[in-house]
PDB file of C-alpha atoms in Angstrom:
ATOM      1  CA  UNK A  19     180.233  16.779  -8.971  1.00 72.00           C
ATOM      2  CA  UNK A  20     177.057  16.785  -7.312  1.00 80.00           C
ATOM      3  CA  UNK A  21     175.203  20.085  -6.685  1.00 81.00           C
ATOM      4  CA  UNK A  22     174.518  19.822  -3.208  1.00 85.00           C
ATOM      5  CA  UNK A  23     178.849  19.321  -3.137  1.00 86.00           C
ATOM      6  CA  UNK A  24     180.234  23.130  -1.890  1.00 86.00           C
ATOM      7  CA  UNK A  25     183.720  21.971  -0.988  1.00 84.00           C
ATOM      8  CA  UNK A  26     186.983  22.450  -3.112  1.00 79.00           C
ATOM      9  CA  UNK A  27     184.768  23.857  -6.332  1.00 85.00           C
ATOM     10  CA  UNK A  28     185.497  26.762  -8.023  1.00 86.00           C
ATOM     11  CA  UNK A  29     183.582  29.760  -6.751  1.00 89.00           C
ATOM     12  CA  UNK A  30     181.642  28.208  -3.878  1.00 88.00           C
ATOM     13  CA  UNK A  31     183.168  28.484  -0.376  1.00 88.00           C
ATOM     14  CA  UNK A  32     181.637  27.744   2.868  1.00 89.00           C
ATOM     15  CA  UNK A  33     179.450  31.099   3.042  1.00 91.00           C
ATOM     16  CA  UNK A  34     177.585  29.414  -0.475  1.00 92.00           C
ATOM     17  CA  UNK A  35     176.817  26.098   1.733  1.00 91.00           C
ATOM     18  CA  UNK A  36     175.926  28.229   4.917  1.00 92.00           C
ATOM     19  CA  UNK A  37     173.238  30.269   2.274  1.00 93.00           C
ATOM     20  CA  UNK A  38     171.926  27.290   0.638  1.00 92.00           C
ATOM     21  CA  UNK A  39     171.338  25.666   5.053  1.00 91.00           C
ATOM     22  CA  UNK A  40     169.685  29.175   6.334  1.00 92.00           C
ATOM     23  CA  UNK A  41     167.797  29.926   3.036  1.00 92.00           C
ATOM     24  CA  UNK A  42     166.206  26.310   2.990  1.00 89.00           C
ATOM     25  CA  UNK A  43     165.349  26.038   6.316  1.00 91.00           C
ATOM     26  CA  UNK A  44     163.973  30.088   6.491  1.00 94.00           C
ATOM     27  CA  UNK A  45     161.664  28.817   3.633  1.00 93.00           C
ATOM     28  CA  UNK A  46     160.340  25.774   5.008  1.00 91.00           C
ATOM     29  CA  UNK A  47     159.642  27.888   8.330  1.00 92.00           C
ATOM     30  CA  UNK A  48     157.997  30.817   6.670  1.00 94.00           C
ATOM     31  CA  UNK A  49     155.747  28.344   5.135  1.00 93.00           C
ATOM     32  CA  UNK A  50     154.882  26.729   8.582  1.00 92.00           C
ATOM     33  CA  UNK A  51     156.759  23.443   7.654  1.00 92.00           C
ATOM     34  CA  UNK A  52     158.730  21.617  10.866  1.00 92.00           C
ATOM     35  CA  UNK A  53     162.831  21.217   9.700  1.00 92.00           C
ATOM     36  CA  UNK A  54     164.939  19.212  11.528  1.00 92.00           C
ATOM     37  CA  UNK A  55     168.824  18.631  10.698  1.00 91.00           C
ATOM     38  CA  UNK A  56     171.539  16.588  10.955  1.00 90.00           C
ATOM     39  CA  UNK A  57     175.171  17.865  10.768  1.00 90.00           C
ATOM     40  CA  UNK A  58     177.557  15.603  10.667  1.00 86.00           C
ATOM     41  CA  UNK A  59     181.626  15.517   9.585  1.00 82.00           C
ATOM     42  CA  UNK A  60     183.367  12.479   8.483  1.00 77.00           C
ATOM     43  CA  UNK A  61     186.076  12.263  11.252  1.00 78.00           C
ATOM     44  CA  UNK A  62     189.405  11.533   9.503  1.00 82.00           C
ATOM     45  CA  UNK A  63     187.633  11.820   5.827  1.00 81.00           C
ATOM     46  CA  UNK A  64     191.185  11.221   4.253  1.00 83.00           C
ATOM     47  CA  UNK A  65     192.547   8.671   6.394  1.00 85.00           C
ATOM     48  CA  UNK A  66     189.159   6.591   6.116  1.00 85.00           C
ATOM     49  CA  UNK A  67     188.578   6.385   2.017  1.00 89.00           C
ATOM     50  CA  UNK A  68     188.371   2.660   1.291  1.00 91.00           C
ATOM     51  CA  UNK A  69     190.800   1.767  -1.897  1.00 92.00           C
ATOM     52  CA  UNK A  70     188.740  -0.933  -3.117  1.00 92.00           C
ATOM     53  CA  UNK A  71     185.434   1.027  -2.710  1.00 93.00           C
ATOM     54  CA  UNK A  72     187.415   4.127  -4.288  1.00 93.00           C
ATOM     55  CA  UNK A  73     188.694   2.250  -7.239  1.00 94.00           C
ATOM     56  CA  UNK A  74     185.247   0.903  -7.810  1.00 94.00           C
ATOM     57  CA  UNK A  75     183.840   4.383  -8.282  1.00 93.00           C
ATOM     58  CA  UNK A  76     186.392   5.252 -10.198  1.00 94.00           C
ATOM     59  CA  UNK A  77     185.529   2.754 -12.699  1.00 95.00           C
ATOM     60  CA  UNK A  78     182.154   3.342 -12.012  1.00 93.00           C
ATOM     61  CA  UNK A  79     182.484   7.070 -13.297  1.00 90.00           C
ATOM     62  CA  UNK A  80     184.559   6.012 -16.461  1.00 94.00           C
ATOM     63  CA  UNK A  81     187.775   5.976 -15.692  1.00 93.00           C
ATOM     64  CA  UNK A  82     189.166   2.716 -17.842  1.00 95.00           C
ATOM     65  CA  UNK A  83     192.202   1.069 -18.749  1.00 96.00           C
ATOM     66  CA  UNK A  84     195.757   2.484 -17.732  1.00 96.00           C
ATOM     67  CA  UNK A  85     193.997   5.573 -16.428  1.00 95.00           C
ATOM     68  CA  UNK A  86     192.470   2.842 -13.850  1.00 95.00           C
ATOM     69  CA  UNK A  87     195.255   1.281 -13.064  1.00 95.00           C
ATOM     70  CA  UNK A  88     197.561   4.142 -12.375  1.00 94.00           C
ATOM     71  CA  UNK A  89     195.140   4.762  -9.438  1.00 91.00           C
ATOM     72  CA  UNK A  90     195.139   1.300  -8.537  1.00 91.00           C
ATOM     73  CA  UNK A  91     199.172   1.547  -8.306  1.00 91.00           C
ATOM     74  CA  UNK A  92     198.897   4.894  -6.398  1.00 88.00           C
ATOM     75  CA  UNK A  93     196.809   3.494  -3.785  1.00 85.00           C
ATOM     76  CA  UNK A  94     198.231  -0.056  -3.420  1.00 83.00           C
ATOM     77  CA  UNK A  95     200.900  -1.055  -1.245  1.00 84.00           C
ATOM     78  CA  UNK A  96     202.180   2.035  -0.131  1.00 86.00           C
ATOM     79  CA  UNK A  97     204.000   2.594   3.026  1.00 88.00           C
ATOM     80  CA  UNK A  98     204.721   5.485   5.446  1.00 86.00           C
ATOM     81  CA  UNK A  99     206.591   6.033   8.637  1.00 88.00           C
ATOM     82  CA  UNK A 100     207.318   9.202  11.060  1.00 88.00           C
ATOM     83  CA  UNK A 101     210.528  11.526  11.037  1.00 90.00           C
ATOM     84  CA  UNK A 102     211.572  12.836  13.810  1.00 89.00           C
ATOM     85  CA  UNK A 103     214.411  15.561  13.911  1.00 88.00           C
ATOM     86  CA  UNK A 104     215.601  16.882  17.525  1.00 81.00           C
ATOM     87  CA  UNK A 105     215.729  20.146  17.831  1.00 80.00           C
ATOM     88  CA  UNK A 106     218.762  19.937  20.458  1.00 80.00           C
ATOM     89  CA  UNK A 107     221.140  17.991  17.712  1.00 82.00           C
ATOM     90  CA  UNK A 108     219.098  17.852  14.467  1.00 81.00           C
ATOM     91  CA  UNK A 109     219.566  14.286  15.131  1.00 87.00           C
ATOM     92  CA  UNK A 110     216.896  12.511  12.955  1.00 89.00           C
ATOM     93  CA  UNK A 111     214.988   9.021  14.512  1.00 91.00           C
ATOM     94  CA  UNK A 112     212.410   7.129  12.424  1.00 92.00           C
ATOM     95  CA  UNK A 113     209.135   5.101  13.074  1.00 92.00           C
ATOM     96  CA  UNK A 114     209.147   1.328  11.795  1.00 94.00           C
ATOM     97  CA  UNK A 115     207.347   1.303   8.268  1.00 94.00           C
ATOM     98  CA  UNK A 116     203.780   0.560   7.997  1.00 91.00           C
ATOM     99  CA  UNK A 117     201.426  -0.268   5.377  1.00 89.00           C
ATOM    100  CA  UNK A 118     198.680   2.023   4.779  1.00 86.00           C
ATOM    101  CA  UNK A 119     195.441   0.140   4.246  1.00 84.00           C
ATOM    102  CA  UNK A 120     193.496   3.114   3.348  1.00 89.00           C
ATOM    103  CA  UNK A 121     193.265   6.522   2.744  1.00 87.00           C
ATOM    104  CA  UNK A 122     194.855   8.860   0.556  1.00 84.00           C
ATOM    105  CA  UNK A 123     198.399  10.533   0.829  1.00 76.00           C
ATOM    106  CA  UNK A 124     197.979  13.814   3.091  1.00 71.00           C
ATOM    107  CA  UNK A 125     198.607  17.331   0.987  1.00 78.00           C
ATOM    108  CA  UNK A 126     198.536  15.353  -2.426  1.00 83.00           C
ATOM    109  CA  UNK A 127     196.964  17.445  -4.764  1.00 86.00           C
ATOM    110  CA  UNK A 128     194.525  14.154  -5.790  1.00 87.00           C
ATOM    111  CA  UNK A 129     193.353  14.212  -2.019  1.00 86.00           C
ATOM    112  CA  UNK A 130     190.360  16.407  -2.281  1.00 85.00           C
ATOM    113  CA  UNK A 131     188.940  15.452  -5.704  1.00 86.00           C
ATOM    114  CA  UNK A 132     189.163  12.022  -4.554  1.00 88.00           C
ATOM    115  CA  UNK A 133     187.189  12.309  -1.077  1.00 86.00           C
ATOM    116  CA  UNK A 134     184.775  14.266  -3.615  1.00 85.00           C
ATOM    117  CA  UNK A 135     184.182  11.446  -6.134  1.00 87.00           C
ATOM    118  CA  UNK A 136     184.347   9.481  -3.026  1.00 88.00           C
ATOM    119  CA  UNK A 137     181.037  10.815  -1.341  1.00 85.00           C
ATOM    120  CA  UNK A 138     179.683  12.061  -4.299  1.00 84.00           C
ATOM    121  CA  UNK A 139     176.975  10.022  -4.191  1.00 85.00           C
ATOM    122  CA  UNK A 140     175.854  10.858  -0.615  1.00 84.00           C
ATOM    123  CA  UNK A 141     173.437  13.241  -1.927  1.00 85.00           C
ATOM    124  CA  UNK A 142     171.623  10.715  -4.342  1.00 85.00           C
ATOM    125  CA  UNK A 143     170.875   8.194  -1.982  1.00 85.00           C
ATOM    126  CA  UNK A 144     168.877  10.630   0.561  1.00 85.00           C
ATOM    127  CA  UNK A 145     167.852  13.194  -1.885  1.00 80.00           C
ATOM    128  CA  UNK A 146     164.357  11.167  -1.717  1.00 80.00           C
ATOM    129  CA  UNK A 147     163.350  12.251   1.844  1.00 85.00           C
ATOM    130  CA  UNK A 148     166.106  14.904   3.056  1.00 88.00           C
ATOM    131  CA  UNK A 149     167.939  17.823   1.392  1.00 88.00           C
ATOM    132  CA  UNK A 150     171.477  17.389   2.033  1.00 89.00           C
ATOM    133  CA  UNK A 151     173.993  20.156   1.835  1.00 90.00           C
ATOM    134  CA  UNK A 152     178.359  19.009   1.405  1.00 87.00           C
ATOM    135  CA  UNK A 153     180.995  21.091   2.021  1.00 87.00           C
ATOM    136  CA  UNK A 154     184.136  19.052   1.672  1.00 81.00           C
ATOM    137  CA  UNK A 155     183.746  16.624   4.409  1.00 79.00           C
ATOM    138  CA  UNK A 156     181.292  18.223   6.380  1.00 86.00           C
ATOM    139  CA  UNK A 157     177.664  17.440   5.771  1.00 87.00           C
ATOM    140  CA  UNK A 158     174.087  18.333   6.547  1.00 89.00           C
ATOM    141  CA  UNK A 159     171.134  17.137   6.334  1.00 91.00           C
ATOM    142  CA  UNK A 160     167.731  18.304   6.556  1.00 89.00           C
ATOM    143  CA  UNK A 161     164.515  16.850   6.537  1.00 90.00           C
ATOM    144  CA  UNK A 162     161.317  18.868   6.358  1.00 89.00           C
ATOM    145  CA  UNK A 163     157.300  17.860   6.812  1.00 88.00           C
ATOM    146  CA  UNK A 164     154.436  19.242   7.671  1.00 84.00           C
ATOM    147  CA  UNK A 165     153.559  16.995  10.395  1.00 79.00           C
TER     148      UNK A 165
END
């Protein structure tokens, strides 16, 4: 994982990201340099991971062979629908089933380190001209010049 990443790692928790935000932008100030930021959360981050991009940067990263397609199979044609259980007869009704197009199953223990490898590479592609900082699915970005 990336450093700027702060989410679901080992020993870092939101107060590490918040440090890394203030003590960046507190040094950039004390040196007279202008910071401006952009926060920004990616609304539905598990429901919106592309499987095709996904399995791309999967293979990307290494992962070969029936490692590969395991994920393929997870993410592939898989279907969901609603259960709903009254609370006056425990009667249960159920939604048609639908075909999930994307995203990754909700409370799986895979869900997190795949949004991470997911976005991972956020931080490379803007680490030219900004300083980004990722906790899970939220992100920031800050630029800083002296004009």
């Amino acid at each position: 994982m990336v450093d700027e990443q702060f989410g679901f790692r080992n020993k870092l928790a939101t107060t590490d990201a918040i440090f890394k935000l203030i003590n960046e932008t507190q040094t950039a100030l004390n040196e007279n340099i202008r910071v401006g930021g952009i926060f920004c959360i990616l609304k539905k981050a598990f429901d919106s991971i592309h499987h095709d991009t996904l399995i791309s940067k999967l293979d990307f990263y290494g992962l070969k062979g029936k490692t590969l397609l395991w994920f393929k199979s997870y993410f592939r044609n898989r279907y969901q629908r609603v259960s709903l259980t009254s609370n006056v007869n425990g009667q249960k009704d159920y939604s048609t089933w639908k075909r999930i197009a994307q995203g990754v199953p909700q409370g799986s223990i895979l869900g997190p380190l795949v949004l991470l490898i997911y976005i991972n590479d956020l931080p490379k592609t803007v680490n030219v001209i900004a300083k980004p900082v990722l906790f899970a699915d939220d992100t920031t970005i800050f630029i800083t010049s002296s004009n």
